[in-house]
Short mmCIF file of C-alpha atoms and ligand atoms in Angstrom, two decimals:
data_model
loop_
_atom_site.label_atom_id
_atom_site.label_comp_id
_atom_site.label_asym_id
_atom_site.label_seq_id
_atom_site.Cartn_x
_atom_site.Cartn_y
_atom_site.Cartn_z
CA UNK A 1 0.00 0.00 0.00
CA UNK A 2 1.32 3.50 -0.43
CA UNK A 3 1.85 5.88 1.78
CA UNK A 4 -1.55 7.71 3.43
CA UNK A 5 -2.53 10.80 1.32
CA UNK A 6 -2.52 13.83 3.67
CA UNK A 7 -6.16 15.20 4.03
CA UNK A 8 -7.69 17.96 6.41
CA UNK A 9 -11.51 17.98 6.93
CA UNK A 10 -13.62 21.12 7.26
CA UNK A 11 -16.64 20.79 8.72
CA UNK A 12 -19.13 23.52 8.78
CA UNK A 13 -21.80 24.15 11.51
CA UNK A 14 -24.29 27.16 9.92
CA UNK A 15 -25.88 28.57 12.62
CA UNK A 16 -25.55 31.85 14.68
CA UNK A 17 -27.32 33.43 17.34
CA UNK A 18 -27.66 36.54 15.05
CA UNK A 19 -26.63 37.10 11.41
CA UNK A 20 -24.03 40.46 11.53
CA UNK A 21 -24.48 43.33 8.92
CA UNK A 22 -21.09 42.68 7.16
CA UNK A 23 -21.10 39.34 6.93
CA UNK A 24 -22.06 37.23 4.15
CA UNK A 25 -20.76 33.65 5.23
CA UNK A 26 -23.16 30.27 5.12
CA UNK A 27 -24.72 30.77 8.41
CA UNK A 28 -28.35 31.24 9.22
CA UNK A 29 -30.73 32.20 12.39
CA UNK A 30 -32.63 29.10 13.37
CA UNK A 31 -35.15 29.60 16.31
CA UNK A 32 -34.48 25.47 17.58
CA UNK A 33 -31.77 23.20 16.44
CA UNK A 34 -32.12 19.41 16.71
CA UNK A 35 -28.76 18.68 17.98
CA UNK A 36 -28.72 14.71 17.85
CA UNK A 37 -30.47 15.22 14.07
CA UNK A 38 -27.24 17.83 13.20
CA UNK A 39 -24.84 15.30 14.28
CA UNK A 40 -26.00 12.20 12.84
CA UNK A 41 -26.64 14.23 9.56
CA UNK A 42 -22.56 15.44 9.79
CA UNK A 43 -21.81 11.93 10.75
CA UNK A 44 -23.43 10.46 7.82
CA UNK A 45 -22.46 12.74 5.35
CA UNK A 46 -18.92 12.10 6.89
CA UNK A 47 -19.21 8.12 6.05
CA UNK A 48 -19.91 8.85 2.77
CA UNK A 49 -16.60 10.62 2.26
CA UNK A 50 -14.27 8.41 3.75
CA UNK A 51 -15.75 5.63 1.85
CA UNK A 52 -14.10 7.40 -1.14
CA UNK A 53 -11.03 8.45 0.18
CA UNK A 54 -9.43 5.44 1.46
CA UNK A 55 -5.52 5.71 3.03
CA UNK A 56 -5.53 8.98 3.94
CA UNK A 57 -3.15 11.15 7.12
CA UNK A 58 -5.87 13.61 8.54
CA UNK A 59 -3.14 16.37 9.22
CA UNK A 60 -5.50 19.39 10.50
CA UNK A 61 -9.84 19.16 11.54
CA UNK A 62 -11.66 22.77 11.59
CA UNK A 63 -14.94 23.73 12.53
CA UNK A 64 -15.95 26.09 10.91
CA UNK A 65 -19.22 28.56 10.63
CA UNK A 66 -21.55 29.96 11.23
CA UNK A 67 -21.00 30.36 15.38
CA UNK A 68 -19.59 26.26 15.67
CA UNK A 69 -19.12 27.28 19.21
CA UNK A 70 -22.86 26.45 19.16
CA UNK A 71 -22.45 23.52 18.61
CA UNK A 72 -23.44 20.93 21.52
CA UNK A 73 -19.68 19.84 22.58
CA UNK A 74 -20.82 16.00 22.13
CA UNK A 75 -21.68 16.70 18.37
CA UNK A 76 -17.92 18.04 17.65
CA UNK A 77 -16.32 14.79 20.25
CA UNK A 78 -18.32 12.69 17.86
CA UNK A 79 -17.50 13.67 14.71
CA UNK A 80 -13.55 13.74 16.24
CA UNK A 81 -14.08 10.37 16.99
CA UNK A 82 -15.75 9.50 13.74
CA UNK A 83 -12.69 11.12 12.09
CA UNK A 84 -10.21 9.37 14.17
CA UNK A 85 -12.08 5.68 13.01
CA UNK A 86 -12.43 6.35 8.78
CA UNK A 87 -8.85 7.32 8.82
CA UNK A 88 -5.18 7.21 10.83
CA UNK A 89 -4.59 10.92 12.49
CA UNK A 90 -1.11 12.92 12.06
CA UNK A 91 0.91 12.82 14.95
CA UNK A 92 0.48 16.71 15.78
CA UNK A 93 -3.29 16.84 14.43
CA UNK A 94 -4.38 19.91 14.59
CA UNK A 95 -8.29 20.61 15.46
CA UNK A 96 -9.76 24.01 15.30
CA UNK A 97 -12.92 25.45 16.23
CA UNK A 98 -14.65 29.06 15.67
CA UNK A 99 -15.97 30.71 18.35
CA UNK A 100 -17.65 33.41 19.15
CA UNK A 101 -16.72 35.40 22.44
CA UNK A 102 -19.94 35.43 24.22
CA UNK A 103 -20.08 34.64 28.07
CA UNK A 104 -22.12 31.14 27.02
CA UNK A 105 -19.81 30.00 24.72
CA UNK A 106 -16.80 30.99 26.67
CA UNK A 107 -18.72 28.52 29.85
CA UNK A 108 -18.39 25.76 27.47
CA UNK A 109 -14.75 26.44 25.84
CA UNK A 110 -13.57 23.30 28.72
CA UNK A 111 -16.31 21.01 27.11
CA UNK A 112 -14.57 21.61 23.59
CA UNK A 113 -10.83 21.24 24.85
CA UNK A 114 -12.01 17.64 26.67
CA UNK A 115 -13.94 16.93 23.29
CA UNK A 116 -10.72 16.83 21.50
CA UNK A 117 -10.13 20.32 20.19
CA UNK A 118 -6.77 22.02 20.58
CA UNK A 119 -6.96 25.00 18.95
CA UNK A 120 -9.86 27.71 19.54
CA UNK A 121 -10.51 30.29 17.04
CA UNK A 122 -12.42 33.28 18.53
CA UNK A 123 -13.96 36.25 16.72
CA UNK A 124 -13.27 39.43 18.43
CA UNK A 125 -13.51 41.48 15.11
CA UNK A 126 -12.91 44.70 17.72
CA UNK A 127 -11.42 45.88 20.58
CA UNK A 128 -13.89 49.35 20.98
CA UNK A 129 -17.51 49.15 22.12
CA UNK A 130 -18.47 51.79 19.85
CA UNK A 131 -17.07 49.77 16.45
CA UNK A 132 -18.83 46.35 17.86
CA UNK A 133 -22.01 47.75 18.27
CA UNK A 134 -21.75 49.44 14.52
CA UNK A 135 -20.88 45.37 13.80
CA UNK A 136 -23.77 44.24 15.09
CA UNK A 137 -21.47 41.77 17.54
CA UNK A 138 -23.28 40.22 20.53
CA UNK A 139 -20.62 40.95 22.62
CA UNK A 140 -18.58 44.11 24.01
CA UNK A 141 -14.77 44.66 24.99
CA UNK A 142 -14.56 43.58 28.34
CA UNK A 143 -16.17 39.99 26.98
CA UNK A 144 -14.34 39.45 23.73
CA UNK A 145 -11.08 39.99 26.01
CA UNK A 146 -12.02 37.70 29.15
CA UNK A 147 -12.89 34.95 26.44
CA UNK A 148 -8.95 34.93 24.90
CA UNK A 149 -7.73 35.14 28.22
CA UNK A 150 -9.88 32.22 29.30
CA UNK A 151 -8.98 30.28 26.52
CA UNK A 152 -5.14 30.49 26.10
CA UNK A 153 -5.71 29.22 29.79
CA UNK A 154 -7.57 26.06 28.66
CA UNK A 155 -6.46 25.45 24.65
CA UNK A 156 -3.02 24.53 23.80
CA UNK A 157 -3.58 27.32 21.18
CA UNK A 158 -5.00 29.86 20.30
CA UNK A 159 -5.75 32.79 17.36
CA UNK A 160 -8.44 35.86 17.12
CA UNK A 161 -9.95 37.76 14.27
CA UNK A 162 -10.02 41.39 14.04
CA UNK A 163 -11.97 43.45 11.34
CA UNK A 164 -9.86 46.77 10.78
CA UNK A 165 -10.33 49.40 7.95
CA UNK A 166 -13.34 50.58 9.59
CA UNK A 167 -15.43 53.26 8.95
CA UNK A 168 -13.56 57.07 9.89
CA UNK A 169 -10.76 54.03 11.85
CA UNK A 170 -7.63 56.22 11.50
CA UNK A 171 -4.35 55.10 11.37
CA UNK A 172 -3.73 56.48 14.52
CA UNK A 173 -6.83 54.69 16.13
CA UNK A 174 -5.92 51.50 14.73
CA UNK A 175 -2.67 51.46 15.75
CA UNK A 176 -3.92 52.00 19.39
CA UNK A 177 -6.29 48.91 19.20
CA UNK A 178 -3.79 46.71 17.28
CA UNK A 179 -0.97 47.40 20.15
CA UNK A 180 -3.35 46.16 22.34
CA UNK A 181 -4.37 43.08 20.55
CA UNK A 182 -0.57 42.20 20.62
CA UNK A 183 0.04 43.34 23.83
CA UNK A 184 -2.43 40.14 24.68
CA UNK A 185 0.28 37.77 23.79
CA UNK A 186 -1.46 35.69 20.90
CA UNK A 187 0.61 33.65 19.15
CA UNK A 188 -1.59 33.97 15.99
CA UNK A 189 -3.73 36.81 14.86
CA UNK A 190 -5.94 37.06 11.73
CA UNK A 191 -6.80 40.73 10.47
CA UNK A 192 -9.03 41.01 8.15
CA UNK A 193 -10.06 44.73 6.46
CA UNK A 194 -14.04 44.93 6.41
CA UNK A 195 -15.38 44.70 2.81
CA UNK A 196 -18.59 45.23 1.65
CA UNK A 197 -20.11 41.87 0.56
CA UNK A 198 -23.02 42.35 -2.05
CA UNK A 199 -26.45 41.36 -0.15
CA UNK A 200 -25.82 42.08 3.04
CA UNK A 201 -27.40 45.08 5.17
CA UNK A 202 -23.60 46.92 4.65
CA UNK A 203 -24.46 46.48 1.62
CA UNK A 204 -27.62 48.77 1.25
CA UNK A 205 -26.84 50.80 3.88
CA UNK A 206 -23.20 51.94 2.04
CA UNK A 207 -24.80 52.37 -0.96
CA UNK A 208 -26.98 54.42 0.36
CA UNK A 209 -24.58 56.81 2.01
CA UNK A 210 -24.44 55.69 5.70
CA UNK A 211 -21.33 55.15 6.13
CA UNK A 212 -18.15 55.26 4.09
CA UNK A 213 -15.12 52.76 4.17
CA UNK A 214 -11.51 54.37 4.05
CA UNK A 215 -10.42 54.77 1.04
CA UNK A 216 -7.80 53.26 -0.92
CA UNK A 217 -4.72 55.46 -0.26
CA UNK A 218 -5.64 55.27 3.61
CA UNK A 219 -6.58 51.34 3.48
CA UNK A 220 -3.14 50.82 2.20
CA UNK A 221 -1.83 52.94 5.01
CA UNK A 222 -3.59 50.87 7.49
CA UNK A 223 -2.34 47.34 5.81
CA UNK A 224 0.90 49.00 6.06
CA UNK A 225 0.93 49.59 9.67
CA UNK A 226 -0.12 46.72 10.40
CA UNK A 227 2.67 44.52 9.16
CA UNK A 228 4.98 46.99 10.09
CA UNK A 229 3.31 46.48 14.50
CA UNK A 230 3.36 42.63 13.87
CA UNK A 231 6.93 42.11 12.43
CA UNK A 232 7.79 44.25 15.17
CA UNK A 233 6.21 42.37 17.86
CA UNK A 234 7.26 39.03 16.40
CA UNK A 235 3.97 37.86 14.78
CA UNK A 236 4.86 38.54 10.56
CA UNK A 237 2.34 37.76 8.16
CA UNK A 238 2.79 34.93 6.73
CA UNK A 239 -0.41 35.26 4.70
CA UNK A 240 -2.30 38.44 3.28
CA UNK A 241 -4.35 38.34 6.24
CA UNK A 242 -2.76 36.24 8.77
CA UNK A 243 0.16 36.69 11.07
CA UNK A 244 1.96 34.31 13.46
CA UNK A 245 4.89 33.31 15.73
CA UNK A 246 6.91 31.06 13.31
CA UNK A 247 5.79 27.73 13.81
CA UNK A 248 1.96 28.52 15.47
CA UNK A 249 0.36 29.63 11.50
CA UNK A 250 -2.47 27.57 10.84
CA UNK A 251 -2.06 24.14 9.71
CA UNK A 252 -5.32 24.23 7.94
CA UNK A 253 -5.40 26.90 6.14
CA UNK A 254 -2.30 26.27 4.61
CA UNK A 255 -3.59 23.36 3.17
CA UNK A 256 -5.96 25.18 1.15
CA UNK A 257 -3.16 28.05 0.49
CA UNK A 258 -0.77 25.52 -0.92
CA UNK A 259 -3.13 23.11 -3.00
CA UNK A 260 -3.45 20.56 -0.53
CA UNK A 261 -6.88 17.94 -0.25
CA UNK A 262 -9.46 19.25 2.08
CA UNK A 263 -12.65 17.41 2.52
CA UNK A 264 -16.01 19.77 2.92
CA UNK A 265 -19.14 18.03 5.62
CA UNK A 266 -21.74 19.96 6.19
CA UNK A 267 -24.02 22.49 4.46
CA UNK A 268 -22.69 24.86 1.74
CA UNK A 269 -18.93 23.05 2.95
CA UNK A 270 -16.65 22.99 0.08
CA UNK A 271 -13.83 20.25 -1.14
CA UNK A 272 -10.89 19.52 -3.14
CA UNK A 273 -9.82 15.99 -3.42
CA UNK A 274 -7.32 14.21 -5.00
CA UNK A 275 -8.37 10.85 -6.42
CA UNK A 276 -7.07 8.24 -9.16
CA UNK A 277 -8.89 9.75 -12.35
CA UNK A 278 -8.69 13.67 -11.51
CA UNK A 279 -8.76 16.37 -8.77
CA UNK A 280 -12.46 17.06 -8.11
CA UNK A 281 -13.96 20.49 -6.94
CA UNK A 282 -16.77 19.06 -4.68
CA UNK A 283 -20.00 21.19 -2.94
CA UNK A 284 -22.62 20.31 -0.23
CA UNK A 285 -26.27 22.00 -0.51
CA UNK A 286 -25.94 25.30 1.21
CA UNK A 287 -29.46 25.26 2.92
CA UNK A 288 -29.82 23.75 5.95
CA UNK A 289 -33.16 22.46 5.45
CA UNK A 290 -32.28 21.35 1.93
CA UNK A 291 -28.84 19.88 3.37
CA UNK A 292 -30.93 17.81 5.52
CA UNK A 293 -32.82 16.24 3.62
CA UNK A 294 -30.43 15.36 1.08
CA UNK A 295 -28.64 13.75 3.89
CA UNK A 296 -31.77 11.82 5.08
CA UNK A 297 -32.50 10.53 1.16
CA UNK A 298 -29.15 9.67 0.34
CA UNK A 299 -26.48 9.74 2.88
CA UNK A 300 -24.98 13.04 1.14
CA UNK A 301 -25.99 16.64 0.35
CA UNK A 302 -23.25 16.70 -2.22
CA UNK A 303 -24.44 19.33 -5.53
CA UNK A 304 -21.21 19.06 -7.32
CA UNK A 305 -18.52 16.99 -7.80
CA UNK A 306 -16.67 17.78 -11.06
CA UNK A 307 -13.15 17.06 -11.99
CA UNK A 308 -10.81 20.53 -12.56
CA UNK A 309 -9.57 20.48 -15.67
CA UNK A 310 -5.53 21.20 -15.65
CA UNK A 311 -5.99 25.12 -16.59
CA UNK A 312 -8.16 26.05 -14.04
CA UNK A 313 -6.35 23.89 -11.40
CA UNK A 314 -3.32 26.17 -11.92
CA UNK A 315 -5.37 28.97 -11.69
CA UNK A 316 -6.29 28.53 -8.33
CA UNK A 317 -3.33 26.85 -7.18
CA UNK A 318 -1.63 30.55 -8.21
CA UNK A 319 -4.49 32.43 -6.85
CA UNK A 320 -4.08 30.60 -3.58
CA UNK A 321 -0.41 30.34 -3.00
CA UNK A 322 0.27 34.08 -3.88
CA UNK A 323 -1.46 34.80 -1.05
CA UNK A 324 1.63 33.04 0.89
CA UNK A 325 4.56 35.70 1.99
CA UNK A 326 6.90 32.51 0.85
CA UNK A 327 4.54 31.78 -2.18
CA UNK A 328 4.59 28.64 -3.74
CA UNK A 329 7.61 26.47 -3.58
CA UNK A 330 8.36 24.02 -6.72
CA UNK A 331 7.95 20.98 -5.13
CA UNK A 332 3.94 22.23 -3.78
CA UNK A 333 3.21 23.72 -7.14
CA UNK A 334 4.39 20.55 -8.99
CA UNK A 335 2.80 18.28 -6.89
CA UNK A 336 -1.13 20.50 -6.94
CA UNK A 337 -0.48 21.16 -10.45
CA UNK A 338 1.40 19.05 -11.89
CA UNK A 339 3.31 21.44 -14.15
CA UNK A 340 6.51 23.29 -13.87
CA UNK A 341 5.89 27.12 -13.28
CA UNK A 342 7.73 27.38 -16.33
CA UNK A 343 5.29 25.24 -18.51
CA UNK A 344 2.51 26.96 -17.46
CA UNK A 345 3.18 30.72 -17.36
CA UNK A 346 3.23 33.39 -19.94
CA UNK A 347 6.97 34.53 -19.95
CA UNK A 348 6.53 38.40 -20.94
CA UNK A 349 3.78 38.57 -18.53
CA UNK A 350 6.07 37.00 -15.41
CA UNK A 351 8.92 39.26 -16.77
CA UNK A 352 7.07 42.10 -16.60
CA UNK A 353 5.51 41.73 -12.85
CA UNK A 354 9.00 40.36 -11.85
CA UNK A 355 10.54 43.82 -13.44
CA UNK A 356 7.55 45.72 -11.82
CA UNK A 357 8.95 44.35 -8.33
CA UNK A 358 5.56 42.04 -7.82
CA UNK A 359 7.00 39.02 -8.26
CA UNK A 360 10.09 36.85 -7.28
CA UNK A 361 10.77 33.60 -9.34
CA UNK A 362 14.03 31.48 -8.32
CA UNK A 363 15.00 27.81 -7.53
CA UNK A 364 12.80 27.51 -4.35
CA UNK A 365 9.82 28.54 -6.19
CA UNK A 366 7.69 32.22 -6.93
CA UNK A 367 6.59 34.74 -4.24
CA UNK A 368 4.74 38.16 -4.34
CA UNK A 369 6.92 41.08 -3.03
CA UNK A 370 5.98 43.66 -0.27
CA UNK A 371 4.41 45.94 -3.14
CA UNK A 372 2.94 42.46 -4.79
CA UNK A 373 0.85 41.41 -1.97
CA UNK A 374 -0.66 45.20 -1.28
CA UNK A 375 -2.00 44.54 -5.34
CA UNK A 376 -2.38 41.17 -5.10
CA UNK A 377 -5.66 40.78 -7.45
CA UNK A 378 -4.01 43.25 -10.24
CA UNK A 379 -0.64 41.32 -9.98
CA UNK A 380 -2.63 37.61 -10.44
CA UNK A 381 -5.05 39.51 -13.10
CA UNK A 382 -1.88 40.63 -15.05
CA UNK A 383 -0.70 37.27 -14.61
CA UNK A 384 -3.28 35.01 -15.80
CA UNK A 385 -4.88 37.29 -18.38
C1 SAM B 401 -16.86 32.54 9.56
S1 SAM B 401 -16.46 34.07 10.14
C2 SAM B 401 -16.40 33.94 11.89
C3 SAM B 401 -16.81 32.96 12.76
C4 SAM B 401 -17.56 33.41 13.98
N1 SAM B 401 -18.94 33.21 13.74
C5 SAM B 401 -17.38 34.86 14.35
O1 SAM B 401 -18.16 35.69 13.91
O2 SAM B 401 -16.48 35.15 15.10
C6 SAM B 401 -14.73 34.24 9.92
C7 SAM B 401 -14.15 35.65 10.01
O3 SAM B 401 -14.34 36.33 8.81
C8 SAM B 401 -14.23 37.71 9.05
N2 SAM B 401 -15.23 38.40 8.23
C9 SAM B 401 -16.47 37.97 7.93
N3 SAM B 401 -17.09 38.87 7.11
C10 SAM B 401 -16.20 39.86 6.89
C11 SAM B 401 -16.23 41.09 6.12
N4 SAM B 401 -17.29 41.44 5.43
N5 SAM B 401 -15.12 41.87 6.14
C12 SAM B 401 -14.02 41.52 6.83
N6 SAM B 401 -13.95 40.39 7.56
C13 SAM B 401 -15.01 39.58 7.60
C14 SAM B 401 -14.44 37.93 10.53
O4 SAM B 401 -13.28 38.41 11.14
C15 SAM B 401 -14.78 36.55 11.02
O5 SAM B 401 -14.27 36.30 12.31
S1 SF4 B 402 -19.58 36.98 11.43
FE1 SF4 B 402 -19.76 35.04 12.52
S2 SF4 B 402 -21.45 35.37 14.02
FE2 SF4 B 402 -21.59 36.98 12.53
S3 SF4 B 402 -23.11 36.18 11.06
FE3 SF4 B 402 -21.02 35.74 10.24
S4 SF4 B 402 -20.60 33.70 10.93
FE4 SF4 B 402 -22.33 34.46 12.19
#
């Protein structure tokens, strides 16, 4: 037999106790939940996966949202468990779970560590009353901090999210509320600038004047600082986005960032799995309701399973990878893509972004620059036009 095929499985729970303005992930208000129905359903539609993907090293399990912090402890033990029994586990597993930093949730971050997860995930999105009531966020300051304290106390580790690039958020303010993030001692931290997702109440309300989002001069200022606070505290990005003590970034989403197979349970969850014939892009049924009863017909709410054909593989391989301050070594891209970055790219197009200063291209592989990453959808436009 050869050697197991490293896997990571993302399993998506898609409720929340409110929906937030910004926000236009899977998730959904639901007045009751049937708890033992959700994780049989998850279970099931877990089965049917790992009948398909036989031999495979589960290196990283997230649960993902939605608010999974929602969900009943046992449900996320289970499907652990269930994990643990279709396949073999990597030594240094790592298991993630979103959270949201409510007082409730934080009472039950102890049933989640003895459930099996090691690494907690927790939205603070601010640190200022003022911006998480404009966020619609359940919770204030005073909670969002008590909850990362509590759980770098109980999780072996730990990461938060903060939404910056706020409306009239100066560079001055953010700096402030960024010191203090770091000043908290995570050993991860995910910053994220807010964008304006079509169909959301952001949405409307921008368009109709409510409120304005920095623009881009000032947003650019704002990324700047920010990787200019983290290097300097010893958390560099390693990602657009994310920034970590070398050796605590996220296992999981470097799978995704570097091509690697990721299996998708659970409504709207998505996949990318390398079998025998092809790499397939698979889909569950975004609707709960609809989810369900997929699952209950047919052991599955899968909606698409299609095989990527080899240009638009590369395509998102580059799209992905770029993202990555080291970008995309040889060996990763050969072994997603199957190609050479040679074979594959348009040489007056590379030469010109690598004369721009966007890109680097050398024996370890190809990278976005400083200025690269700031322009990262022009640079991969320019690219792959
Ligand atoms: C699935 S959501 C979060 C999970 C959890 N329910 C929570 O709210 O903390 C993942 C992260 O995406 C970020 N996010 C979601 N919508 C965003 C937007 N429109 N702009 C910027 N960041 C956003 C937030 O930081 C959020 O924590
Ligand atoms: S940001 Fe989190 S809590 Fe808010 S609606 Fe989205 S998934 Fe739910």
């Amino acid at each position: 037999m050869t050697a197991p095929r490293d896997l990571a499985v993302y399993i998506h729970w898609p409720f929340c106790l409110s929906k937030c303005p910004y926000c236009d992930f899977n998730s959904h208000v639901a007045e009751t939940v049937d708890h033992s129905h959700w994780r049989d359903a998850l279970l099931a539609e877990l089965s049917h996966y790992a009948a398909q993907l036989p031999n495979r090293n589960i290196v990283s399990i997230f649960f993902g949202g939605g608010t999974p912090s929602l969900m009943a402890p046992a449900t996320s033990a289970a499907l652990i468990d269930a994990v643990a029994g279709h396949w073999s586990l990597a030594d240094h597993v790592e298991i993630t779970l979103e959270a949201n930093p409510t007082s409730v949730e934080a009472g039950r971050f102890r049933d989640f560590r003895a459930a099996g997860i090691n690494r907690l995930s927790i939205g603070v999105q601010a640190l200022d009353d003022a911006a998480l009531g404009f966020l619609g966020r359940g919770h204030d300051r005073t909670q969002a901090i008590e909850a990362v304290r509590l759980a770098g106390s109980i999780f072996p580790r730990t990461s938060f999210d903060l939404i910056y690039a706020r409306p009239e958020q100066t560079v001055e303010a953010w700096t402030k509320e960024l010191s203090e993030a770091l000043a908290m001692g995570p050993e991860h931290l995910s910053l994220y600038q807010l964008t304006i997702e079509r169909g959301t109440p952001f949405y409307a309300a921008h368009r109709r004047g409510d409120f304005q989002i920095p623009a881009e001069d000032l947003g650019g200022a704002l990324y700047e600082v920010t990787q200019e606070l983290c290097e300097k505290r010893g958390l560099p990005a390693y990602e657009i986005s994310n920034h970590a003590r070398p050796g605590s970034e996220c296992r999981h989403n470097l799978v995704y960032w570097t091509g690697g197979d990721y299996v998708g349970i659970g409504p709207g969850a998505h996949g990318r799995l390398s079998m025998a014939e092809a790499i397939f892009a698979t889909e569950q049924i975004p609707g709960p309701a609809g989810w369900l009863d997929a699952v209950a017909a047919k052991g599955h709410g899968t909606r698409k399973f299609e095989a990527l054909d080899a240009a638009t593989r590369v395509e998102e391989i580059l799209m992905m990878g770029l993202r990555l301050r080291d970008g995309l070594t040889r060996d990763a891209f050969q072994l997603a893509a199957a190609h050479e970055f040679e074979d594959v790219l348009e040489p007056r197009r590379l030469r010109r972004l690598i004369d721009a200063n966007y890109l680097e291209i050398d024996a370890r592989g190809l990278r976005a620059t400083g200025d690269g990453l700031i322009r990262l959808n022009a640079v991969l436009a320019a690219l792959l036009a």
